[in-house]
Coordinates of C-alpha atoms in Angstrom, one line a residue:
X261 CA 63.5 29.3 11.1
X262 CA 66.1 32.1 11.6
X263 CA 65.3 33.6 8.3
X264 CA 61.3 33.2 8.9
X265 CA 61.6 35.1 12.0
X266 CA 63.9 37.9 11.0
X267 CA 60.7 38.6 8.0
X268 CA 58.7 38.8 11.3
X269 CA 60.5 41.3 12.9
X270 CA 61.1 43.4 9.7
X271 CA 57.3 43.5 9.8
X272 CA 57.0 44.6 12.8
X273 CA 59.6 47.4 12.4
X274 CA 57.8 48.3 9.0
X275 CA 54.3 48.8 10.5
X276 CA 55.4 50.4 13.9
X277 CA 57.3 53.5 11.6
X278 CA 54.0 53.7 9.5
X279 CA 52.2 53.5 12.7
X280 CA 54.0 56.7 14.3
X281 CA 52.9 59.0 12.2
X282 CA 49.6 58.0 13.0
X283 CA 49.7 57.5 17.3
X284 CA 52.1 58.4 20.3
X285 CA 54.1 55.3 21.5
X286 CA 51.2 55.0 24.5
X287 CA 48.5 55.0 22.6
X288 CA 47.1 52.1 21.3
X289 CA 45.4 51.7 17.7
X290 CA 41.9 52.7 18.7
X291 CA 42.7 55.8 19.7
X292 CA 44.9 56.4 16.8
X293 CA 41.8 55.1 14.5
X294 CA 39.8 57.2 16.6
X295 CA 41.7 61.0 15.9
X296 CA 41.3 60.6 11.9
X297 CA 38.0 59.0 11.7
X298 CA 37.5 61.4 8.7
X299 CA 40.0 60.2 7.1
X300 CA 38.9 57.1 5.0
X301 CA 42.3 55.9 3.1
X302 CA 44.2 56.5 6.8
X303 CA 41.8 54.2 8.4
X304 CA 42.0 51.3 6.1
X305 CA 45.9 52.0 6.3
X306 CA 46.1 51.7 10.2
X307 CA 43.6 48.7 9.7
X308 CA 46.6 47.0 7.2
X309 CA 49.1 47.5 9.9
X310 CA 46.7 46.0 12.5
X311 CA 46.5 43.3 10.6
X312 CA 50.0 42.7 10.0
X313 CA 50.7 43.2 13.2
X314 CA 47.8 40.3 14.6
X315 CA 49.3 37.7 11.8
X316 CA 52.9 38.5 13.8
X317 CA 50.9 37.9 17.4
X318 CA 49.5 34.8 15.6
X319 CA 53.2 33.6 15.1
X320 CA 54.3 34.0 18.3
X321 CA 51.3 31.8 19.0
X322 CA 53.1 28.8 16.6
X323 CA 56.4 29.2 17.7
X324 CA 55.5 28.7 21.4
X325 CA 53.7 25.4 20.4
X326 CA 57.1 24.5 18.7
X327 CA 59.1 25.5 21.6
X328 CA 57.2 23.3 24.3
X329 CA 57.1 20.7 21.9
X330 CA 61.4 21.0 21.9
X331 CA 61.4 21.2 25.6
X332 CA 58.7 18.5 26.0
X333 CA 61.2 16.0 24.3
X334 CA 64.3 17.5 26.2
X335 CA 62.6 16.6 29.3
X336 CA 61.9 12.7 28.0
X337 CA 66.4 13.1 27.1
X338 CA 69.1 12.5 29.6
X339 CA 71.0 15.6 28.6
X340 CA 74.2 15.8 30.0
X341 CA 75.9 18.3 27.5
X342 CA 76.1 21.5 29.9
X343 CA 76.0 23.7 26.4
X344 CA 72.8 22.2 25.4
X345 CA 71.5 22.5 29.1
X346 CA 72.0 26.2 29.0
X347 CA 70.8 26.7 25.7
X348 CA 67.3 25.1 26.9
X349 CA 67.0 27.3 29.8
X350 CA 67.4 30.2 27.3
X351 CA 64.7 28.4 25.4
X352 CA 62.6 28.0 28.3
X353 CA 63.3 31.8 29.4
X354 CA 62.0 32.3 26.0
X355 CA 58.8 30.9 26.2
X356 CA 57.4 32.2 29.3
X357 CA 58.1 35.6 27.7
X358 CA 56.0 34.1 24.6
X359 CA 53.4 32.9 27.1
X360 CA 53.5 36.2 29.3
X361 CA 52.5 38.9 26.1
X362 CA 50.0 36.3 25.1
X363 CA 48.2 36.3 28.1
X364 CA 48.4 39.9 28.5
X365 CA 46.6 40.6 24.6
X366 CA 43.8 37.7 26.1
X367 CA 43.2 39.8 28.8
X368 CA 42.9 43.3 26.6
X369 CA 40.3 41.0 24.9
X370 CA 38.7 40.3 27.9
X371 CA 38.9 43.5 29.2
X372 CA 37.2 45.3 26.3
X373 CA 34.8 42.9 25.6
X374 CA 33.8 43.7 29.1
X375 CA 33.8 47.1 28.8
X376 CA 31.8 47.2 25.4
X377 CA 29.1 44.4 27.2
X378 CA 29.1 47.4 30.1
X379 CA 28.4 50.2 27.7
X380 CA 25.9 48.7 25.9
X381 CA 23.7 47.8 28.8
X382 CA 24.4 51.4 29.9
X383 CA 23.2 52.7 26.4
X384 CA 20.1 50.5 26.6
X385 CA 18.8 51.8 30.1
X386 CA 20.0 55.6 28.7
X387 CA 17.6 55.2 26.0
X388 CA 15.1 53.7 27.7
X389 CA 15.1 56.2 30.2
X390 CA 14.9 59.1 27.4
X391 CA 12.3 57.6 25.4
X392 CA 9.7 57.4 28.7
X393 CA 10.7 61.1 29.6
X394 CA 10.5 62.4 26.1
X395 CA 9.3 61.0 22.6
X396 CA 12.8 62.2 20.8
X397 CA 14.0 60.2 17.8
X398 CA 16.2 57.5 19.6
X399 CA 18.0 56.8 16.0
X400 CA 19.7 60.3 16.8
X401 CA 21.9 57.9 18.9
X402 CA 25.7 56.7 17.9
X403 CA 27.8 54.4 20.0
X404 CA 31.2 55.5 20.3
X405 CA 32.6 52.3 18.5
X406 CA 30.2 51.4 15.2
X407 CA 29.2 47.7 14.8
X408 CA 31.3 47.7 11.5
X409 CA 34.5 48.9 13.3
X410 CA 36.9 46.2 12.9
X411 CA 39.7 47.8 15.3
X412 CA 38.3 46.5 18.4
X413 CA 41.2 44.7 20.4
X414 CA 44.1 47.2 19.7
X415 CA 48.0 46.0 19.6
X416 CA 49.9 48.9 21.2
X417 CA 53.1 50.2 20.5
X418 CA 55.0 48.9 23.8
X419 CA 53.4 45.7 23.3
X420 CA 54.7 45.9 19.3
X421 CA 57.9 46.4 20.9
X422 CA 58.0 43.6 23.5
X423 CA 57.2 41.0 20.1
X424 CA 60.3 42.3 18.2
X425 CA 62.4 41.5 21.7
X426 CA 60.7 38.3 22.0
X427 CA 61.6 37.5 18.2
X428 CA 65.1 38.8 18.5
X429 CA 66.1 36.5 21.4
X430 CA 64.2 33.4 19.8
X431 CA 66.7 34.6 16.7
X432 CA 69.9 34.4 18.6
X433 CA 69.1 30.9 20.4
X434 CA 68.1 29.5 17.0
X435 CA 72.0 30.7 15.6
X436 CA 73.7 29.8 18.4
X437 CA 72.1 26.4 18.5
X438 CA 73.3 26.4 14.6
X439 CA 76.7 27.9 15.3
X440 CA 77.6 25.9 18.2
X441 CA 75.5 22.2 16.5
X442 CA 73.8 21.4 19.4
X443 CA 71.2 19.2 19.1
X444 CA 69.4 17.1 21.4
X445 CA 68.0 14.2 19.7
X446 CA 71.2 12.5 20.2
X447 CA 70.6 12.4 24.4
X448 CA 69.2 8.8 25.0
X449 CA 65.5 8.6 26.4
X450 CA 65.1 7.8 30.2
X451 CA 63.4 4.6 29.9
X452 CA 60.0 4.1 31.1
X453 CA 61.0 2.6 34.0
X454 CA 63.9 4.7 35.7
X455 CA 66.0 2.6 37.2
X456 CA 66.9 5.1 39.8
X457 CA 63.1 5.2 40.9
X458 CA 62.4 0.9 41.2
X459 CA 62.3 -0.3 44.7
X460 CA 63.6 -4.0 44.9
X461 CA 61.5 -6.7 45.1
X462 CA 59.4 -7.5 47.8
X463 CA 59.1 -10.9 49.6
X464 CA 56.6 -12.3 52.2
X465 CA 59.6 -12.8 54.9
X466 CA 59.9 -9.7 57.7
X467 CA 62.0 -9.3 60.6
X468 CA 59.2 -8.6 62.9
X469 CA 61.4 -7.1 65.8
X470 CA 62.5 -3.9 63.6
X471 CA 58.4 -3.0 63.0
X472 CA 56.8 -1.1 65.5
X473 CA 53.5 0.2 65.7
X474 CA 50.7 -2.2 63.8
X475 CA 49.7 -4.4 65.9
X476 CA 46.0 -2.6 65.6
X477 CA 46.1 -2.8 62.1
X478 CA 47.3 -6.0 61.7
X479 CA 44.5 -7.1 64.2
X480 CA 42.0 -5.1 62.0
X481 CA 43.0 -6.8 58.6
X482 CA 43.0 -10.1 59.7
X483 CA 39.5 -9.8 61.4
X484 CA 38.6 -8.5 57.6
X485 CA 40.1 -11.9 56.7
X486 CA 38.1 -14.2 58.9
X487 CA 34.8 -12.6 58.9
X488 CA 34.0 -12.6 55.0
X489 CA 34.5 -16.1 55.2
X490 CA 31.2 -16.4 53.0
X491 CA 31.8 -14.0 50.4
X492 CA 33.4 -14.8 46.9
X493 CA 36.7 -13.4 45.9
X494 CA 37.1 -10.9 49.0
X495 CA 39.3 -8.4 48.1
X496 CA 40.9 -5.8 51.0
X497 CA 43.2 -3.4 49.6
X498 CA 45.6 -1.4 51.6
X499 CA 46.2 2.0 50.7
X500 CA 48.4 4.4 51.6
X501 CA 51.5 6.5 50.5
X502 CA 54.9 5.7 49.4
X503 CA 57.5 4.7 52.8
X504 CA 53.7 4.4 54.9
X505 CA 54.8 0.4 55.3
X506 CA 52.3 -0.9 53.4
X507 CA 54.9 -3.6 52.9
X508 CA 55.6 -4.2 56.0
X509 CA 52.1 -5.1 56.9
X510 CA 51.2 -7.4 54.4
X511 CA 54.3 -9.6 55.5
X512 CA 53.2 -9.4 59.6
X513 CA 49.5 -10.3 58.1
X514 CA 51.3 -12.9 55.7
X515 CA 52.8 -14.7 58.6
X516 CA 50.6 -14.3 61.6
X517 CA 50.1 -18.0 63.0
X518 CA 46.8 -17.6 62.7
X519 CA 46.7 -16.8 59.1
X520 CA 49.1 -19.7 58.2
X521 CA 46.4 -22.3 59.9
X522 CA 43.6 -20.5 58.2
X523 CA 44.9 -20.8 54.8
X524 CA 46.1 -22.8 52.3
X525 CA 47.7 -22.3 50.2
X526 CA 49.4 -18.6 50.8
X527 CA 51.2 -17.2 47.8
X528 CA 52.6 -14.0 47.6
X529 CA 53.4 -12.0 44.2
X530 CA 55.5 -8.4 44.0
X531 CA 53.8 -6.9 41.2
X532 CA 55.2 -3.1 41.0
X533 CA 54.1 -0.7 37.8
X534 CA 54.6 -3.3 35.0
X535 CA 51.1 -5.4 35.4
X536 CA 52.0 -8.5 33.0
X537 CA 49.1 -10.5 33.6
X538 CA 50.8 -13.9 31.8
X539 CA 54.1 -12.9 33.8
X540 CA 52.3 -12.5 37.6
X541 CA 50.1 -16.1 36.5
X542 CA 53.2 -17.8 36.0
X543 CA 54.2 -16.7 39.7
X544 CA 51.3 -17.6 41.2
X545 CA 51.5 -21.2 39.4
X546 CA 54.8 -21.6 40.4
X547 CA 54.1 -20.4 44.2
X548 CA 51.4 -23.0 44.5
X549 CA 52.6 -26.1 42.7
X550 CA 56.1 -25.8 43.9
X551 CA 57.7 -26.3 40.5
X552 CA 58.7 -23.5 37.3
X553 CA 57.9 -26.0 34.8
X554 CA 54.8 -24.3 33.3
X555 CA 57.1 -20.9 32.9
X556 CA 58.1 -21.8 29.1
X557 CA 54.5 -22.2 28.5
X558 CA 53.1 -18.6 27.0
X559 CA 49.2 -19.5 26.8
X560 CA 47.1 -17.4 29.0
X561 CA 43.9 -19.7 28.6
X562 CA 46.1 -22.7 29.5
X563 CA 47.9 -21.2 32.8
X564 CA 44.5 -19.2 34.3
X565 CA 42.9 -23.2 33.4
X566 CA 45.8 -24.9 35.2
X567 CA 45.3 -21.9 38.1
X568 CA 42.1 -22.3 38.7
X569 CA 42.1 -26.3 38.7
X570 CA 44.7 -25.6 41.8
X571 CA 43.0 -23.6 43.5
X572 CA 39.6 -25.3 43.1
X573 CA 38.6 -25.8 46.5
X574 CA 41.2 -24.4 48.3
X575 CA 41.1 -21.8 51.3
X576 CA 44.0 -19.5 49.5
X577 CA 45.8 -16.2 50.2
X578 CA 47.6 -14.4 47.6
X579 CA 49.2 -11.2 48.2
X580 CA 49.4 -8.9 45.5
X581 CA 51.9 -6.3 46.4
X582 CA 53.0 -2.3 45.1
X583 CA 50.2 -2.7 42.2
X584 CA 49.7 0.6 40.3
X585 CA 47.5 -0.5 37.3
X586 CA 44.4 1.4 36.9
X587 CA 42.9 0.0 33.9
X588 CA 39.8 -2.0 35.0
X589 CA 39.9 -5.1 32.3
X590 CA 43.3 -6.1 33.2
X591 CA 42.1 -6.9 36.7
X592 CA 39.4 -8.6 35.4
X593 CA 41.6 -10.8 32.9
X594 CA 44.1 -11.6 35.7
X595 CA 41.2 -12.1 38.5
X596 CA 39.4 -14.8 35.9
X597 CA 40.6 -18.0 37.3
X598 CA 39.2 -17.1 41.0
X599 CA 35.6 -16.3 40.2
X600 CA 33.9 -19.0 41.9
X601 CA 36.1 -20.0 44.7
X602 CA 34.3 -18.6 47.8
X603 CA 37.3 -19.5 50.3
X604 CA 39.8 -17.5 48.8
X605 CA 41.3 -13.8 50.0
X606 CA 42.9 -11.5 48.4
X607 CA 45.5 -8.9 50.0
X608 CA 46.6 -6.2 47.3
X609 CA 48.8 -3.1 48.6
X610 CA 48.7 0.3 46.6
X611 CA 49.1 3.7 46.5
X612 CA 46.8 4.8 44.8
X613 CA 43.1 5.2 45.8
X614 CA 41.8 4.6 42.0
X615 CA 43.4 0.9 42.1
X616 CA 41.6 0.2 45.5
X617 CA 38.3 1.0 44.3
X618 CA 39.0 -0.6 41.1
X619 CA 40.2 -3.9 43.0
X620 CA 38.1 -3.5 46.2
X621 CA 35.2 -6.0 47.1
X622 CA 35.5 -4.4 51.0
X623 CA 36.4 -1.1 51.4
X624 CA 39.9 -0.1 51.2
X625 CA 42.2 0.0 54.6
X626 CA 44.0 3.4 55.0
X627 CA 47.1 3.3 56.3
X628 CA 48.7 6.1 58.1
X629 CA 51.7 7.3 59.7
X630 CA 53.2 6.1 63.0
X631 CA 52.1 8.1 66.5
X632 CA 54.7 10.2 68.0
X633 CA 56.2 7.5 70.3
X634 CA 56.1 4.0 68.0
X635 CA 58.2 6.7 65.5
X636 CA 60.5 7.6 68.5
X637 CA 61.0 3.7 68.7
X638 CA 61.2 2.9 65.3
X639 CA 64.0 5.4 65.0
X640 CA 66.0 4.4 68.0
X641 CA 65.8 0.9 66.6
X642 CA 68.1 2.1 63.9
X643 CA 70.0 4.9 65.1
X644 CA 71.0 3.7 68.5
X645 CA 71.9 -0.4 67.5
X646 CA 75.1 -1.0 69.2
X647 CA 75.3 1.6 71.4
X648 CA 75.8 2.2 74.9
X649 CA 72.8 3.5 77.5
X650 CA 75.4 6.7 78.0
X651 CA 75.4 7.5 74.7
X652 CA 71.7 7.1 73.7
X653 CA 70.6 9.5 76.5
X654 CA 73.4 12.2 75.6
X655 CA 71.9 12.0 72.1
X656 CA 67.7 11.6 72.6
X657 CA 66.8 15.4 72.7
X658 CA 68.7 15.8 69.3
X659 CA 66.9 12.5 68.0
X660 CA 63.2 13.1 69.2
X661 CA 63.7 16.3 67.3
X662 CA 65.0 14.1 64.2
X663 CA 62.1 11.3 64.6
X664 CA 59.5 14.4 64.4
X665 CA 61.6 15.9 61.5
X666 CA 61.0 13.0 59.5
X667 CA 56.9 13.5 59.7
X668 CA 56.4 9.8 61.5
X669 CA 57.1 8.3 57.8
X670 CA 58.5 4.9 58.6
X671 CA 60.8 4.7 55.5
X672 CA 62.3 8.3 56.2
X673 CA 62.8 7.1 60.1
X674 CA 64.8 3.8 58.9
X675 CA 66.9 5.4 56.7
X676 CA 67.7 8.9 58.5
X677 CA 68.3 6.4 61.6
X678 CA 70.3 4.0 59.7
X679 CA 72.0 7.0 58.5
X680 CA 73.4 8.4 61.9
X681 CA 74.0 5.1 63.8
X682 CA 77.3 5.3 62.8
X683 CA 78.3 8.8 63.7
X684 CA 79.0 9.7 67.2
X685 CA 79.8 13.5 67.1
X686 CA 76.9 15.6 68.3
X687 CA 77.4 17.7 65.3
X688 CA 76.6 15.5 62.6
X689 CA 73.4 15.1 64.7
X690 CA 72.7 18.7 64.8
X691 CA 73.1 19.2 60.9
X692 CA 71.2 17.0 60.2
X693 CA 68.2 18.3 62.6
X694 CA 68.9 21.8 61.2
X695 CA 68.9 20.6 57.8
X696 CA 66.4 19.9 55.0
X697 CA 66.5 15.9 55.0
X698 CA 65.9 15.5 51.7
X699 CA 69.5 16.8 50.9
X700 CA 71.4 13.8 52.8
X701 CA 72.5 11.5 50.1
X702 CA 71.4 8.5 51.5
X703 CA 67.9 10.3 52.6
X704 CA 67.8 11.8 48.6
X705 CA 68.5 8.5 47.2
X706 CA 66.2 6.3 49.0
X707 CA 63.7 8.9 50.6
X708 CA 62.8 11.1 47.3
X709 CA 62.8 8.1 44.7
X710 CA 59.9 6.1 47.1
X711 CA 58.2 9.6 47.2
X712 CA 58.7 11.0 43.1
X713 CA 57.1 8.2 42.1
X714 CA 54.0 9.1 43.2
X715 CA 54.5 12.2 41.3
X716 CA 55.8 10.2 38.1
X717 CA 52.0 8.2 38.1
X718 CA 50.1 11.5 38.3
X719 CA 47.8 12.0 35.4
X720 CA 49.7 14.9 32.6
X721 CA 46.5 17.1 34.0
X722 CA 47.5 17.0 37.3
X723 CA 50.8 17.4 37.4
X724 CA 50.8 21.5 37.2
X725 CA 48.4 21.5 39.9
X726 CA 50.7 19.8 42.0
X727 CA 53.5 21.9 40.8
X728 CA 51.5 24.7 41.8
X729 CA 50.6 23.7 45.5
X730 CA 54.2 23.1 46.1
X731 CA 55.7 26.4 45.8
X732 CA 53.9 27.8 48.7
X733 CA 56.0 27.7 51.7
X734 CA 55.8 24.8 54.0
X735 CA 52.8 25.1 56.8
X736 CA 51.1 27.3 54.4
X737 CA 47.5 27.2 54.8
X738 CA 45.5 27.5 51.8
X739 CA 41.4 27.0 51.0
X740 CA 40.0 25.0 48.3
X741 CA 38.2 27.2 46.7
X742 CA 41.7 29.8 47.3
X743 CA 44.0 27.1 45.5
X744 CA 41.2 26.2 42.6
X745 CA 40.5 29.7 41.5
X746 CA 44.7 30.1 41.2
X747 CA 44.7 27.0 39.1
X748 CA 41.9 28.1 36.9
X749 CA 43.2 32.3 36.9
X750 CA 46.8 29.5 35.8
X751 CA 45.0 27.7 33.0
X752 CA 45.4 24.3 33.8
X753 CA 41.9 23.3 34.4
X754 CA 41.2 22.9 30.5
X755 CA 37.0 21.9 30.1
X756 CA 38.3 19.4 27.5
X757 CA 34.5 19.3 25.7
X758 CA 32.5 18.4 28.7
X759 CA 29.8 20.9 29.5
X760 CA 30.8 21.0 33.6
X761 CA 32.0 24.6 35.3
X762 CA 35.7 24.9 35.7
X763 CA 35.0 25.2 39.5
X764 CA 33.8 21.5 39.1
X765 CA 36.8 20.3 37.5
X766 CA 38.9 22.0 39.2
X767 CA 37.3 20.5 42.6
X768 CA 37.9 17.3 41.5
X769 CA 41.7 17.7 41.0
X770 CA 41.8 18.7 44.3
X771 CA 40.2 15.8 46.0
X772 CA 42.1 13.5 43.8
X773 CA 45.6 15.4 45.3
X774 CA 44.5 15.0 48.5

């Protein structure tokens, strides 16, 4: 690759000495073209080097595919090797540079097909106007560019210049990656599932003194529970984001008294990203018969026949917890064996407002944050177990500031509270209120992992709009239609070969952020 792109820049060199004696270094090849249009064999010379000079633009194009492509699979590596680290940030320094005197020829493009659209409309009124005062010979008239003048979007010197630089550095990484043999296809792929991002597994017990806060929306669900008592196959999703205590709520729901007399039997199944169908049947199975002797068996159509023979009748509650599958027939193959029982409910908690509406046969519950004083209780809870009445009020003005720190998110308040119930200097306290919480350890490792993977199930397409959004600074206030226009004036609203406005599109990414 070295060798290809050294030709490149020798090239390059070549036609920017042939094009000096032609144009100053701020000129641009139209106006070159334009001084020596007398000149037939010095016009079809500056076209050659105009030419030569697109193919090497054309390149660049390529080798930025190639680069992303290198950095795409970096990013799928866990590369540890601080030689190879460095040499892909070189890389990716590259490539912006690639993208940046890309962009900038697109918009000369732009730009003069603007300006050519412009004098053409001004050369039609001109005309028009000239022919209704006077009945001159409008074929007297010649446009400053001719249709046959193939020098249209001009290459100037400094941006000539800027390729060779581009080239050079590209050079150099390629030896140094040779030189020094790095390579990165030897860094293992982060599995699918990152270990560091899996919550444990959920089960349907809860210590019911440590939640604070739903009693109205426990109330709410379980109203939703008893009044579709007619219904077939009601289905109430909860929805909400990661650390919200979706969880939680399921469990209080799970084993409300009330519940447990209404239904029978009550099973309860942690799901999480992998939705095995034949895997979450088995659980169910085993839940209601009591016994895991049907978990050798691999038959589908045997285990959803067995299913729904056990549940035939039967006033049943299965909770269906952390589900993020979004493809609609995998529902539908694992909600076969309940069509027809009208006495069952169905609980599923999600993040995602796709899987609700997918699931849903009641519209979804939204579950928010805690108000400002169940969080304040929440967090005392953790951060105040053990101690003395002295202490906590010496320490409350610090924590109230904490609790509203940590954005009423239950998961945050737990761990930020579990954090500090150990440490009794008011300093520690007061670091940790002047400090961003999401560098704590503890508050990074549990925190950020329940948060980034959200971000990890985003659609590819959404992901640089999200990107985007996030390097404003915090309490930022930005419109729509402000934020759109950037992401389209960005390129990442891409019309994939629909016929719909970008403005569309790009709306839609924005609701589905939000």
């Amino acid at each position: 690759m070295a060798g290809t792109n050294s030709s490149i820049i020798s090239n390059v060199l070549s036609s920017l000495k042939r094009l000096s004696h032609f144009m100053l270094p701020s000129f641009s090849l139209v106006s070159s073209s334009s001084s020596i249009l007398g000149k037939d064999a010095t016009i079809a010379e500056v076209n050659s080097i105009h030419e030569r000079l697109m193919m090497d633009l054309s390149r660049l194009s390529r080798m930025l595919q190639r680069i992303q492509a290198l950095l795409h699979d970096a990013e799928e590596r866990e590369v540890c090797d601080k030689q190879i680290q460095h040499w892909l940030y070189e890389l990716r320094e590259v490539s912006y540079d690639v993208e940046d005197i890309l962009d900038q020829y697109d918009y000369q493009v732009i730009e003069t097909q603007v300006e050519e659209m412009t004098t053409t409309v001004e050369t039609k009124t001109s005309l028009k106007m000239k022919q209704e005062d006077d009945n001159d010979d409008i074929y007297g008239y010649q446009p400053s560019l001719s249709s046959n003048n193939s020098i249209k979007i001009p290459i100037s010197c400094d941006m000539a210049m800027r390729i060779i630089d581009i080239i050079k550095k590209f050079d150099e990484i390629a030896n140094d990656r040779k030189a020094l043999a790095l390579t990165t296809e030897d860094a293992p792929r982060r599995p699918c599932l990152d270990d560091v991002l899996k919550r444990p597994s959920s089960s349907a017990l809860v210590d019911d003194s440590n939640v604070f806060g739903r009693e109205d929306e426990k109330r709410k669900i379980i109203e939703l529970l008893m009044s579709h008592s007619d219904r077939e196959n009601s289905i109430i999703p909860i929805v909400g984001m990661g650390g919200v205590g979706k969880t939680t709520l399921a469990q209080l729901i799970y084993n409300d008294p009330t519940v447990c007399q209404h239904f029978s039997p009550k099973i309860w199944v942690y799901v999480s990203e992998e939705f095995d169908v034949l895997r979450i049947t088995k659980e169910i199975i085993t839940s209601i018969v009591g016994s895991s002797r049907y978990n050798d068996n691999n038959n589908l159509n045997d285990l959803q026949c067995i299913l729904k023979e056990a549940l035939s009748e039967k006033r049943f509650l299965l909770i269906l917890d952390d589900i993020w599958n979004e493809k609609p027939h995998m529902w539908e193959a694992l909600q076969a064996p309940f069509s027809g029982n009208e006495i069952g409910k169905i609980i599923v908690t999600t993040r995602s407002m796709s899987v609700a509406c997918i699931m849903q046969t009641v519209p979804p519950f939204e579950l928010g944050c805690l108000d400002e004083e169940k969080s304040w209780l929440l967090f005392q809870r953790y951060a105040f177990c053990g101690w003395e009445l002295d202490q906590q009020q010496n320490f409350e003005q610090i924590g109230r500031g904490i609790t509203k720190k940590c954005g009423r998110l239950p998961l945050a308040l737990k761990v930020i509270g579990g954090f500090l119930r150990y440490e009794v200097r008011e300093q520690v306290w007061m670091d940790v209120l002047c400090n961003n919480l999401w560098e704590l350890e503890r508050a990074k490792d549990l925190i950020l992992p329940a948060l980034r993977i959200s971000y990890n199930h985003l659609p590819t397409y959404l992901k640089p709009c999200f990107l985007y959004a996030s390097l404003f600074p915090k309490g930022h206030y930005f419109t729509q239609v402000e934020l759109t226009r950037m992401w389209i004036a960005q390129g990442y609203i891409q019309l994939m070969g629909t016929k719909r406005l970008l403005e569309d599109i790009a709306f839609e990414f924005f609701e589905d952020l939000i």
